[in-house]
Each structure stands twice: as C-alpha cells, then as structure tokens.
C-alpha cells in the first residue's frame, strides 16, 4: 500500500498537520484503489534554522485558516451562507469573486445579492439551512464545494416549513465564490 513522506518546517499546528494528512490520503485514494487504512502518511519536521532554499533560510508558510480569508474552502462557504442567513449582504459580498453568478431552481440566474433578496421576498419570510455535509473537490485553481442538508423557515403567510432538502454547489476561484448553483424541494413543500 502507498506510503507518503512529507517534510515540513516545524511550526505548523497539530490541526493543520492532521488536515494535510487527511487531504493527502484522499488524493492517493482518488488515484489508487486503496483502502484508507492502507495509506500511510508520514510527516517529518525540520527546525527552521536547519532548512535553506536558494542559499537562504526559510520560514514556514502561512497555514490555511479561517482567519485568512479564502484559504479554507469550507469556511468560505459557511461564512457566506451564515452572512446570507442574517441578510448581512456586505459581509456576504466579501466572500464573492468578481463576476459572481448564482442559479436557482427554474433556471433563475442572478449576479447580485440584492436581486436574490428581492426575489426571495416574494416567496418566503425567512429561511435557514441545516448543513449535513460539506464536500470539497479541488482541481488546481478551481475548487468546488458541495453542501447539502435541509431548509427551514416561514412562508409569506407565517406558516412554518422544515425538512426541505437542498443542495448547493459552489465554485471558488482564488478563495472567493465565483458561482453558486442551488437545487431544493421548496416548490414541492408548498404543495
């Protein structure tokens, strides 16, 4: 079974190293039909003063964290969805790439969040998402995050709804959301 060895400059958190090992295991499994228990990842750490590149000492690069916008795709999506749920449009827009577009059921396409809010105001009073799963796939510069779960909220007449299935597919470019596609069963829940 595959054994992957990685050398890192000492200084990264345990959480980052565990995330790196999980992503490396997933990368191998996308290429080789390997049981995850058969994939071994070994991280070797070197002291910063024991590493040089180009004849100069180097320090560890910054870790991808939620504090550095755009570095953790799942956090970008969660940050955007959280801001949209409370209708903080300026915060939600901070997660968007230039040329952002979104497509909703029925082929409704929009490019501005205020368009979405106006469109939704004709359908329901409020809506929130319970996310069951976030799945990420990266292909170089393009990262896709798919989340699914259930919607709950209130119709215009105040009647509550819950348990409505949804799937959102996000395409990220340079750590920002470039496109959102939405599928849900709201039309069926209205019946």
Short mmCIF file of N, CA, C and O in Angstrom, two decimals, residues 100-124 179-184 187 190:
data_model
loop_
_atom_site.label_atom_id
_atom_site.label_comp_id
_atom_site.label_asym_id
_atom_site.label_seq_id
_atom_site.Cartn_x
_atom_site.Cartn_y
_atom_site.Cartn_z
N UNK A 100 -19.31 37.09 -10.07
CA UNK A 100 -20.12 36.10 -9.37
C UNK A 100 -21.49 35.93 -10.03
O UNK A 100 -22.10 36.91 -10.46
N UNK A 101 -21.95 34.69 -10.09
CA UNK A 101 -23.33 34.42 -10.54
C UNK A 101 -23.90 33.28 -9.73
O UNK A 101 -23.17 32.46 -9.16
N UNK A 102 -25.22 33.26 -9.66
CA UNK A 102 -25.92 32.20 -8.93
C UNK A 102 -27.13 31.77 -9.75
O UNK A 102 -27.75 32.59 -10.41
N UNK A 103 -27.43 30.48 -9.69
CA UNK A 103 -28.56 29.93 -10.43
C UNK A 103 -29.44 29.17 -9.45
O UNK A 103 -28.95 28.30 -8.71
N UNK A 104 -30.72 29.49 -9.45
CA UNK A 104 -31.69 28.87 -8.56
C UNK A 104 -32.65 27.99 -9.36
O UNK A 104 -32.70 28.08 -10.59
N UNK A 105 -33.42 27.15 -8.67
CA UNK A 105 -34.37 26.28 -9.38
C UNK A 105 -35.22 27.06 -10.37
O UNK A 105 -35.62 28.19 -10.12
N UNK A 106 -35.47 26.42 -11.51
CA UNK A 106 -36.22 27.06 -12.57
C UNK A 106 -35.34 27.87 -13.50
O UNK A 106 -35.83 28.59 -14.36
N UNK A 107 -34.01 27.79 -13.32
CA UNK A 107 -33.08 28.50 -14.18
C UNK A 107 -32.98 29.98 -13.89
O UNK A 107 -32.50 30.75 -14.72
N UNK A 108 -33.40 30.41 -12.71
CA UNK A 108 -33.32 31.82 -12.33
C UNK A 108 -31.87 32.16 -12.03
O UNK A 108 -31.27 31.62 -11.11
N UNK A 109 -31.29 33.05 -12.84
CA UNK A 109 -29.88 33.41 -12.68
C UNK A 109 -29.78 34.87 -12.23
O UNK A 109 -30.47 35.74 -12.75
N UNK A 110 -28.91 35.09 -11.25
CA UNK A 110 -28.68 36.43 -10.71
C UNK A 110 -27.19 36.66 -10.52
O UNK A 110 -26.43 35.70 -10.40
N UNK A 111 -26.82 37.93 -10.46
CA UNK A 111 -25.41 38.27 -10.26
C UNK A 111 -25.20 39.16 -9.03
O UNK A 111 -24.06 39.45 -8.69
N UNK A 112 -26.29 39.60 -8.42
CA UNK A 112 -26.18 40.48 -7.25
C UNK A 112 -27.02 39.93 -6.11
O UNK A 112 -28.13 39.43 -6.32
N UNK A 113 -26.52 40.07 -4.89
CA UNK A 113 -27.21 39.54 -3.74
C UNK A 113 -28.52 40.27 -3.46
O UNK A 113 -29.49 39.66 -3.00
N UNK A 114 -28.58 41.57 -3.76
CA UNK A 114 -29.83 42.29 -3.54
C UNK A 114 -30.93 41.78 -4.47
O UNK A 114 -32.11 41.79 -4.12
N UNK A 115 -30.55 41.28 -5.66
CA UNK A 115 -31.53 40.66 -6.56
C UNK A 115 -32.11 39.40 -5.90
O UNK A 115 -33.32 39.16 -5.97
N UNK A 116 -31.25 38.61 -5.29
CA UNK A 116 -31.69 37.40 -4.62
C UNK A 116 -32.64 37.72 -3.48
O UNK A 116 -33.69 37.09 -3.32
N UNK A 117 -32.30 38.71 -2.67
CA UNK A 117 -33.15 39.08 -1.53
C UNK A 117 -34.53 39.52 -2.01
O UNK A 117 -35.55 39.11 -1.47
N UNK A 118 -34.59 40.33 -3.08
CA UNK A 118 -35.87 40.78 -3.63
C UNK A 118 -36.66 39.60 -4.18
O UNK A 118 -37.88 39.49 -3.97
N UNK A 119 -36.00 38.70 -4.89
CA UNK A 119 -36.65 37.52 -5.46
C UNK A 119 -37.20 36.62 -4.36
O UNK A 119 -38.34 36.15 -4.42
N UNK A 120 -36.41 36.40 -3.32
CA UNK A 120 -36.82 35.53 -2.22
C UNK A 120 -37.96 36.15 -1.40
O UNK A 120 -38.82 35.42 -0.88
N UNK A 121 -38.00 37.47 -1.31
CA UNK A 121 -39.04 38.16 -0.52
C UNK A 121 -40.44 37.90 -1.08
O UNK A 121 -41.42 38.04 -0.35
N UNK A 122 -40.52 37.50 -2.33
CA UNK A 122 -41.82 37.17 -2.93
C UNK A 122 -42.20 35.71 -2.68
O UNK A 122 -43.29 35.29 -3.06
N UNK A 123 -41.30 34.94 -2.05
CA UNK A 123 -41.53 33.51 -1.86
C UNK A 123 -41.67 33.11 -0.39
O UNK A 123 -42.47 32.25 -0.06
N UNK A 124 -40.85 33.68 0.49
CA UNK A 124 -40.89 33.30 1.90
C UNK A 124 -40.40 34.47 2.76
O UNK A 124 -39.71 35.36 2.27
N UNK A 179 -19.33 31.12 -8.42
CA UNK A 179 -20.63 30.65 -8.90
C UNK A 179 -21.28 29.79 -7.82
O UNK A 179 -20.62 29.02 -7.14
N UNK A 180 -22.59 29.96 -7.70
CA UNK A 180 -23.40 29.13 -6.81
C UNK A 180 -24.56 28.56 -7.61
O UNK A 180 -25.24 29.30 -8.33
N UNK A 181 -24.76 27.27 -7.49
CA UNK A 181 -25.92 26.62 -8.10
C UNK A 181 -26.73 26.01 -6.97
O UNK A 181 -26.18 25.37 -6.07
N UNK A 182 -28.05 26.20 -7.02
CA UNK A 182 -28.92 25.78 -5.93
C UNK A 182 -30.00 24.84 -6.47
O UNK A 182 -30.62 25.12 -7.49
N UNK A 183 -30.19 23.74 -5.76
CA UNK A 183 -31.30 22.83 -6.02
C UNK A 183 -32.00 22.60 -4.69
O UNK A 183 -31.35 22.42 -3.66
N UNK A 184 -33.34 22.64 -4.68
CA UNK A 184 -34.07 22.35 -3.45
C UNK A 184 -35.49 21.90 -3.77
O UNK A 184 -35.94 22.00 -4.93
N UNK A 187 -40.45 24.04 -3.97
CA UNK A 187 -41.68 24.02 -4.78
C UNK A 187 -42.58 22.86 -4.37
O UNK A 187 -43.80 22.99 -4.32
N UNK A 190 -44.38 23.50 -0.93
CA UNK A 190 -45.51 24.43 -0.99
C UNK A 190 -46.83 23.74 -1.26
O UNK A 190 -47.88 24.25 -0.93
#
